[in-house]
Structure formats: structure tokens, C-alpha cells
Amino acid sequence: MLIRNKVNPILARKDIPELGAHLRDVSSVFNPGAIKVGNTYHLMLRVQNRGRETFLMMADSQDGIDFNVREEVINFKGIENISDKIYHIYDPRITQIDNIFYIMFAMDMEKGCRLGLAKSINLKDFSFMGIVSGNDNRNGVLFPEMINGKYVRLDRPNLNKNNGVSSGSSIHLSWSLDMMDWSHSRPVMNGRHHYWDELIGAGPPPIKTTKGWLLIYHGIASHFASSNIYQAGVTLLDLQNPANIITRSKYNILEPRQDYELTGQVPNVVFPSGIIVEDYNDDGFAKMDSNVKIYYGAADTCVGMAESTISELIGMAKND
Ligand code: BMA
């Protein structure tokens, strides 16, 4: 199983700098994107103030545990050209392709939730590329390289639920030549009714291993009377055609157990959104014995980190 860091939660509301009335004694920080550049770990944090407005902020660290939150809010240059009202931008996933950092995130807009895409070359200046999903969609993650000459992503069309919160029960895969127009969307994974992952969504971007693309995903058990339970699981996708599943964990690999996961804005939530793999071989495959750090939102209130290795995660996907 994953091992939680001793200092969890590694980020909480007290760590967010006060920048004015909009960021004073904030309510929560959670669901971060993650990337390591050289020796520095970066998180892109989802911060909510007491008006329940959302801000994305960067945090940097030399050890992956002790993060310093920058005293500024991310501005996606060019997003002001979108004429429709944007309520929230949230749950960013960061993928590096060549020397560019791409960020895919959810955008709550007047007509529903869309996927947005932005890029940066330095993780300081960010430019908005566009809205890249038509339908109500969330949990978009880009693969870190082109496959068969195309960009590839996972996403998760929302189903409309009665209580006003939209979620979904299948992760889709689609292909693109330019990252803006996505086609050939097809379901890859479905929720397993009655079990831990009835509703599902991709977590952090997939990791390339010699055994397949390693994907951490979240699953929601929705059959309990009082609460949905958000957990994490792992699956391996075919390297050449990631629409094919090689193996999928029968059991969750992380579930809410600690007080900060069980209690908060939304109780019973672990929501993995960032992953750092420490060691890759010369061909770009994650090393089997590499340490893996998984960053997750806990109870939509704070950020936790839990560790494993590539071989252990593959073992969990194979249910060994
Ligand atoms: C999902 C998304 C996540 C959130 C989770 C738990 O539907 O909204 O951003 O962390 O619910 O509330």
C-alpha cells in the first residue's frame, strides 16, 4: 500500500500567504498538479477563499515535502478573451512534453464544465491555449509523449447527477494532432457498480514503464447512505495503444483513513492529482525501483503526499 508522509498534510490553509481580502485566512488548498524540474518540485495548488472562489497558486520545494507557496496567483494570459463566464478553474494536471509544461484543468462555466489547456516554458508565465472539450467533461490528463504520431489524453465525460454534483463512470481516451482538436474518443475503463470504484476519473498523468502506462485513478463508492467515498486505484495501459487495459487493481491503494482525509469540506476524500517519479532510465522508462511520490487532495481541504515504488504500484495493479 502507499505510505503517507509523516508530516501530512504537507500543505494546509495556514500555508497560503495573505495577499489581500481575496486571499485572507483561506478555506482550503487541495488537488494539486505536480512536476519536478531539475532538483525542484513544483505543485500547482487549488486554493479556495471564503467566498468559495478558486485560485491556482504555485508552490516550490527542494525535498518534495516542505513547500513554499509563491506570493502570487496564476494568471493564464489570453483567458480574458473567453467571453463566456468562467466560475472556477481547478484540478490542474501538469504534463511535460519536450521542454514545454502543459496544464489541463477543469473550467466551470455557464453551460457546464469544460477542459481547458494552458502552457508554460518556465512555470512562471502561463498562456491559455483554449477550451479543448465540447461536452461536459473533467479529469483531463495528457500523456507525456506522442504515441504513433499523435497527442493522447484521458478524460472523463460527466454524467448529470441529481444532487447538482456531476461525476462520471467511464474514463475515455482521445487522440489529437495539435492538442486543440480531439477525436476518436472511446471509453477505456468503466466504473464497477457496487464496488469501490463505481464512478471514476484519471488521476495524475500516466507514467511510462516497461510494463505499460501506469495510471493512478480515483474511484468513488457511491452506494453508502451518508457520503461518497473517494479512493485511489492503479491500472496499466498498453504502451502502443493505451485504450487497452493490461491490468487493473481490484482493491483501492489509498482510502480515507486519517482525520484530515475523513473530515473537512468534503469528508472521505483522497483525490490523487500529482505524481513525481524520481528515476527514469536512458530510454525514458520509469525505473522499477524508483521512488514515486503521489500528491492528493484530502477532504477538499488540504494536501497529502504518499509514497511507493514503480514495482510496488505495478504489483498493486496486477493484484499480486
Ligand atoms: C469531484 C471534483 C473534485 C473534488 C471531488 C470531491 O467531483 O469536484 O474536484 O475533489 O469531487 O469533492
Tab-separated table of C-alpha atoms in Angstrom, residues 4-299:
chain	number	residue	atom	x	y	z
A	4	ARG	CA	1.723	8.501	3.848
A	5	ASN	CA	4.328	11.073	4.693
A	6	LYS	CA	4.777	11.657	8.422
A	7	VAL	CA	4.194	15.386	8.147
A	8	ASN	CA	0.886	15.035	6.308
A	9	PRO	CA	-0.946	17.129	5.484
A	10	ILE	CA	2.063	18.649	3.737
A	11	LEU	CA	0.064	21.782	2.858
A	12	ALA	CA	-2.881	23.308	4.650
A	13	ARG	CA	-4.729	26.617	4.703
A	14	LYS	CA	-2.202	28.194	7.080
A	15	ASP	CA	0.481	27.831	4.375
A	16	ILE	CA	-1.305	30.107	1.914
A	17	PRO	CA	0.093	33.669	2.032
A	18	GLU	CA	-2.299	36.511	2.707
A	19	LEU	CA	-2.314	38.631	-0.419
A	20	GLY	CA	-5.355	40.790	0.284
A	21	ALA	CA	-9.022	40.365	1.048
A	22	HIS	CA	-9.354	37.719	-1.660
A	23	LEU	CA	-6.694	35.573	-0.020
A	24	ARG	CA	-7.007	36.044	3.706
A	25	ASP	CA	-7.319	33.064	6.031
A	26	VAL	CA	-8.470	30.896	3.145
A	27	SER	CA	-10.789	27.900	3.464
A	28	SER	CA	-8.814	25.212	1.690
A	29	VAL	CA	-5.942	24.097	-0.539
A	30	PHE	CA	-6.181	20.766	-2.373
A	31	ASN	CA	-5.985	18.686	-5.612
A	32	PRO	CA	-2.546	19.877	-6.849
A	33	GLY	CA	-0.804	19.230	-10.140
A	34	ALA	CA	2.876	18.258	-9.707
A	35	ILE	CA	6.089	18.324	-11.734
A	36	LYS	CA	9.807	18.051	-10.905
A	37	VAL	CA	12.299	20.131	-12.858
A	38	GLY	CA	15.964	19.503	-12.073
A	39	ASN	CA	16.023	19.178	-8.294
A	40	THR	CA	12.967	21.315	-7.633
A	41	TYR	CA	9.472	20.012	-7.001
A	42	HIS	CA	6.573	22.212	-8.084
A	43	LEU	CA	2.920	21.971	-7.167
A	44	MET	CA	0.080	23.907	-8.753
A	45	LEU	CA	-2.398	24.308	-5.904
A	46	ARG	CA	-6.140	24.732	-5.957
A	47	VAL	CA	-6.930	27.356	-3.305
A	48	GLN	CA	-10.433	28.346	-2.230
A	49	ASN	CA	-11.188	31.511	-0.338
A	50	ARG	CA	-14.127	32.168	1.934
A	51	GLY	CA	-16.219	33.318	-0.993
A	52	ARG	CA	-15.590	29.867	-2.428
A	53	GLU	CA	-13.739	31.484	-5.283
A	54	THR	CA	-10.903	29.424	-6.749
A	55	PHE	CA	-7.283	30.492	-7.339
A	56	LEU	CA	-4.355	28.480	-8.674
A	57	MET	CA	-1.017	29.123	-6.969
A	58	MET	CA	2.462	27.618	-7.393
A	59	ALA	CA	4.487	26.124	-4.558
A	60	ASP	CA	8.130	25.033	-4.748
A	61	SER	CA	10.233	22.619	-2.713
A	62	GLN	CA	13.682	21.060	-2.648
A	63	ASP	CA	12.571	17.821	-0.965
A	64	GLY	CA	9.002	17.249	-2.186
A	65	ILE	CA	7.617	17.694	1.330
A	66	ASP	CA	8.344	21.197	2.599
A	67	PHE	CA	6.733	23.577	0.091
A	68	ASN	CA	6.959	27.336	-0.142
A	69	VAL	CA	3.852	28.893	-1.680
A	70	ARG	CA	4.594	31.787	-4.044
A	71	GLU	CA	3.045	35.127	-3.205
A	72	GLU	CA	1.100	35.396	-6.421
A	73	VAL	CA	-1.899	33.928	-8.146
A	74	ILE	CA	-1.509	32.289	-11.565
A	75	ASN	CA	-2.841	34.324	-14.450
A	76	PHE	CA	-3.404	32.440	-17.685
A	77	LYS	CA	-2.568	35.038	-20.316
A	78	GLY	CA	-5.211	35.150	-23.026
A	79	ILE	CA	-8.017	33.661	-20.957
A	80	GLU	CA	-9.590	37.125	-20.809
A	81	ASN	CA	-10.580	36.613	-24.458
A	82	ILE	CA	-13.117	33.959	-23.462
A	83	SER	CA	-16.444	35.753	-23.489
A	84	ASP	CA	-18.447	33.177	-21.536
A	85	LYS	CA	-18.367	33.480	-17.765
A	86	ILE	CA	-15.751	31.259	-16.082
A	87	TYR	CA	-16.608	30.483	-12.458
A	88	HIS	CA	-13.745	28.205	-11.438
A	89	ILE	CA	-10.553	26.771	-12.890
A	90	TYR	CA	-9.461	23.727	-10.883
A	91	ASP	CA	-7.832	20.309	-10.571
A	92	PRO	CA	-4.821	21.079	-12.822
A	93	ARG	CA	-2.709	18.210	-14.149
A	94	ILE	CA	0.790	19.106	-15.363
A	95	THR	CA	2.483	17.154	-18.170
A	96	GLN	CA	5.910	17.956	-19.593
A	97	ILE	CA	6.283	17.218	-23.311
A	98	ASP	CA	9.765	18.035	-24.602
A	99	ASN	CA	10.566	21.332	-22.879
A	100	ILE	CA	7.041	22.646	-22.502
A	101	PHE	CA	4.779	22.260	-19.484
A	102	TYR	CA	1.139	21.724	-20.389
A	103	ILE	CA	-1.596	22.154	-17.829
A	104	MET	CA	-5.019	20.631	-18.370
A	105	PHE	CA	-7.754	21.687	-15.958
A	106	ALA	CA	-11.472	21.777	-15.380
A	107	MET	CA	-13.364	25.015	-16.082
A	108	ASP	CA	-16.772	25.514	-14.532
A	109	MET	CA	-18.653	27.730	-16.977
A	110	GLU	CA	-22.200	28.912	-17.524
A	111	LYS	CA	-23.121	25.932	-19.688
A	112	GLY	CA	-21.252	23.285	-17.720
A	113	CYS	CA	-17.750	22.001	-17.095
A	114	ARG	CA	-15.132	22.064	-19.861
A	115	LEU	CA	-11.476	21.090	-20.146
A	116	GLY	CA	-9.034	23.959	-20.598
A	117	LEU	CA	-5.403	23.796	-21.711
A	118	ALA	CA	-2.513	26.152	-20.913
A	119	LYS	CA	1.250	26.034	-21.362
A	120	SER	CA	4.411	27.448	-19.861
A	121	ILE	CA	8.102	27.201	-20.535
A	122	ASN	CA	9.223	28.329	-17.087
A	123	LEU	CA	6.327	27.609	-14.688
A	124	LYS	CA	6.120	31.363	-14.046
A	125	ASP	CA	4.345	32.700	-17.117
A	126	PHE	CA	1.337	30.758	-18.295
A	127	SER	CA	-0.593	31.184	-21.510
A	128	PHE	CA	-4.071	29.895	-22.172
A	129	MET	CA	-4.316	27.745	-25.307
A	130	GLY	CA	-8.051	27.183	-25.401
A	131	ILE	CA	-11.028	25.120	-24.391
A	132	VAL	CA	-10.360	21.576	-25.533
A	133	SER	CA	-13.551	19.706	-24.776
A	134	GLY	CA	-17.016	20.228	-26.062
A	135	ASN	CA	-19.144	18.206	-23.773
A	136	ASP	CA	-19.416	18.298	-20.019
A	137	ASN	CA	-16.041	16.877	-19.126
A	138	ARG	CA	-13.417	16.774	-16.362
A	139	ASN	CA	-10.232	14.998	-15.202
A	140	GLY	CA	-8.339	15.563	-18.462
A	141	VAL	CA	-4.721	14.366	-18.453
A	142	LEU	CA	-2.165	14.433	-21.256
A	143	PHE	CA	0.269	11.589	-21.866
A	144	PRO	CA	3.898	12.793	-21.655
A	145	GLU	CA	4.745	11.872	-25.257
A	146	MET	CA	3.108	11.421	-28.636
A	147	ILE	CA	2.046	7.876	-29.492
A	148	ASN	CA	2.001	6.850	-33.157
A	149	GLY	CA	2.447	10.499	-34.143
A	150	LYS	CA	-0.445	11.856	-32.083
A	151	TYR	CA	-1.021	13.512	-28.744
A	152	VAL	CA	-3.082	11.372	-26.415
A	153	ARG	CA	-5.194	12.216	-23.416
A	154	LEU	CA	-7.565	10.644	-20.949
A	155	ASP	CA	-10.689	12.482	-19.930
A	156	ARG	CA	-13.924	11.783	-18.174
A	157	PRO	CA	-17.283	12.899	-19.528
A	158	ASN	CA	-19.605	13.887	-16.689
A	159	LEU	CA	-22.971	12.349	-16.098
A	160	ASN	CA	-25.511	14.673	-14.592
A	161	LYS	CA	-26.449	13.684	-11.115
A	162	ASN	CA	-29.458	14.798	-9.160
A	163	ASN	CA	-27.693	16.466	-6.271
A	164	GLY	CA	-26.102	19.021	-8.569
A	165	VAL	CA	-22.623	17.487	-8.485
A	166	SER	CA	-21.556	15.938	-11.760
A	167	SER	CA	-19.288	12.958	-11.922
A	168	GLY	CA	-18.920	10.058	-14.333
A	169	SER	CA	-18.457	6.343	-14.654
A	170	SER	CA	-16.063	5.972	-17.573
A	171	ILE	CA	-12.611	7.232	-18.477
A	172	HIS	CA	-12.184	7.943	-22.194
A	173	LEU	CA	-9.109	8.174	-24.379
A	174	SER	CA	-8.791	10.509	-27.342
A	175	TRP	CA	-6.189	11.490	-29.909
A	176	SER	CA	-5.110	14.801	-31.451
A	177	LEU	CA	-2.614	16.149	-33.959
A	178	ASP	CA	-2.438	19.613	-32.402
A	179	MET	CA	-3.752	19.255	-28.805
A	180	MET	CA	-6.700	21.502	-29.650
A	181	ASP	CA	-8.999	19.223	-31.689
A	182	TRP	CA	-9.544	15.838	-30.078
A	183	SER	CA	-11.156	12.937	-31.852
A	184	HIS	CA	-11.730	9.176	-31.766
A	185	SER	CA	-12.792	9.428	-28.152
A	186	ARG	CA	-13.620	5.984	-26.818
A	187	PRO	CA	-14.162	4.525	-23.353
A	188	VAL	CA	-11.170	2.804	-21.785
A	189	MET	CA	-12.360	1.990	-18.296
A	190	ASN	CA	-15.766	1.764	-16.685
A	191	GLY	CA	-16.819	2.110	-13.088
A	192	ARG	CA	-17.532	-1.110	-11.228
A	193	HIS	CA	-21.009	-0.890	-9.850
A	194	HIS	CA	-21.373	-1.947	-6.192
A	195	TYR	CA	-17.627	-1.852	-5.525
A	196	TRP	CA	-15.045	0.797	-4.531
A	197	ASP	CA	-14.795	2.470	-7.947
A	198	GLU	CA	-18.358	2.957	-9.174
A	199	LEU	CA	-17.568	6.404	-10.567
A	200	ILE	CA	-14.033	7.032	-11.803
A	201	GLY	CA	-11.640	9.630	-13.223
A	202	ALA	CA	-7.956	9.742	-14.190
A	203	GLY	CA	-5.594	10.992	-11.508
A	204	PRO	CA	-2.143	12.363	-12.433
A	205	PRO	CA	-0.696	11.956	-15.962
A	206	PRO	CA	0.265	8.363	-16.896
A	207	ILE	CA	3.830	7.159	-16.251
A	208	LYS	CA	5.753	5.208	-18.897
A	209	THR	CA	7.058	1.882	-17.598
A	210	THR	CA	8.378	-1.156	-19.451
A	211	LYS	CA	5.177	-2.984	-18.409
A	212	GLY	CA	2.785	-0.349	-19.743
A	213	TRP	CA	1.456	3.108	-18.931
A	214	LEU	CA	0.903	3.280	-15.185
A	215	LEU	CA	-2.194	5.276	-14.329
A	216	ILE	CA	-3.366	6.237	-10.860
A	217	TYR	CA	-7.079	6.993	-10.883
A	218	HIS	CA	-9.758	7.903	-8.390
A	219	GLY	CA	-12.802	5.797	-7.718
A	220	ILE	CA	-15.914	6.759	-5.844
A	221	ALA	CA	-18.036	4.352	-3.852
A	222	SER	CA	-21.448	5.957	-4.100
A	223	HIS	CA	-23.599	3.277	-2.516
A	224	PHE	CA	-23.278	4.492	1.071
A	225	ALA	CA	-26.178	6.346	2.571
A	226	SER	CA	-24.395	9.354	4.034
A	227	SER	CA	-21.357	10.003	1.870
A	228	ASN	CA	-19.435	9.304	-1.308
A	229	ILE	CA	-16.027	7.788	-0.573
A	230	TYR	CA	-13.177	8.890	-2.875
A	231	GLN	CA	-10.290	6.427	-3.104
A	232	ALA	CA	-7.268	5.797	-5.355
A	233	GLY	CA	-6.510	2.808	-7.555
A	234	VAL	CA	-3.973	1.871	-10.231
A	235	THR	CA	-4.082	0.385	-13.701
A	236	LEU	CA	-1.661	-0.424	-16.523
A	237	LEU	CA	-2.467	0.583	-20.117
A	238	ASP	CA	-0.896	-0.810	-23.272
A	239	LEU	CA	2.156	1.196	-24.369
A	240	GLN	CA	1.245	1.277	-28.071
A	241	ASN	CA	-2.495	1.546	-27.693
A	242	PRO	CA	-3.408	2.903	-24.260
A	243	ALA	CA	-7.091	2.333	-24.988
A	244	ASN	CA	-6.339	-1.267	-23.992
A	245	ILE	CA	-6.111	-2.136	-20.313
A	246	ILE	CA	-3.475	-4.664	-19.317
A	247	THR	CA	-4.460	-4.956	-15.676
A	248	ARG	CA	-6.419	-3.011	-13.064
A	249	SER	CA	-6.329	-3.069	-9.280
A	250	LYS	CA	-9.199	-4.918	-7.706
A	251	TYR	CA	-8.543	-3.137	-4.425
A	252	ASN	CA	-8.051	0.525	-3.730
A	253	ILE	CA	-4.464	1.505	-2.914
A	254	LEU	CA	-5.334	4.541	-0.779
A	255	GLU	CA	-8.559	5.314	1.046
A	256	PRO	CA	-9.591	7.947	3.561
A	257	ARG	CA	-8.370	6.844	6.994
A	258	GLN	CA	-6.592	9.765	8.583
A	259	ASP	CA	-8.533	12.549	10.304
A	260	TYR	CA	-7.554	15.075	7.608
A	261	GLU	CA	-8.968	12.729	4.919
A	262	LEU	CA	-12.108	11.801	6.826
A	263	THR	CA	-13.084	15.307	7.923
A	264	GLY	CA	-13.190	18.596	6.066
A	265	GLN	CA	-15.109	20.483	3.413
A	266	VAL	CA	-15.986	17.205	1.687
A	267	PRO	CA	-15.458	14.293	4.083
A	268	ASN	CA	-13.989	10.947	2.993
A	269	VAL	CA	-11.934	12.143	0.041
A	270	VAL	CA	-8.482	11.256	-1.222
A	271	PHE	CA	-8.088	12.697	-4.724
A	272	PRO	CA	-4.703	11.959	-6.395
A	273	SER	CA	-3.738	14.633	-8.927
A	274	GLY	CA	0.066	14.869	-8.946
A	275	ILE	CA	2.822	12.282	-9.323
A	276	ILE	CA	6.616	12.534	-9.282
A	277	VAL	CA	8.758	9.599	-10.386
A	278	GLU	CA	12.333	10.081	-9.240
A	279	ASP	CA	14.277	7.864	-11.653
A	280	TYR	CA	13.937	7.100	-15.348
A	281	ASN	CA	16.308	5.045	-17.481
A	282	ASP	CA	18.010	6.395	-20.615
A	283	ASP	CA	15.118	5.242	-22.792
A	284	GLY	CA	12.584	7.250	-20.789
A	285	PHE	CA	11.018	4.395	-18.827
A	286	ALA	CA	10.464	4.777	-15.094
A	287	LYS	CA	12.887	2.545	-13.199
A	288	MET	CA	11.257	-0.318	-11.330
A	289	ASP	CA	12.871	0.608	-8.026
A	290	SER	CA	12.223	4.337	-8.409
A	291	ASN	CA	10.583	6.166	-5.560
A	292	VAL	CA	7.160	7.589	-6.515
A	293	LYS	CA	5.500	10.490	-4.730
A	294	ILE	CA	1.753	10.876	-5.102
A	295	TYR	CA	0.168	14.197	-4.173
A	296	TYR	CA	-3.504	14.222	-3.349
A	297	GLY	CA	-6.272	16.427	-2.091
A	298	ALA	CA	-7.602	15.342	1.294
A	299	ALA	CA	-11.260	16.064	2.122
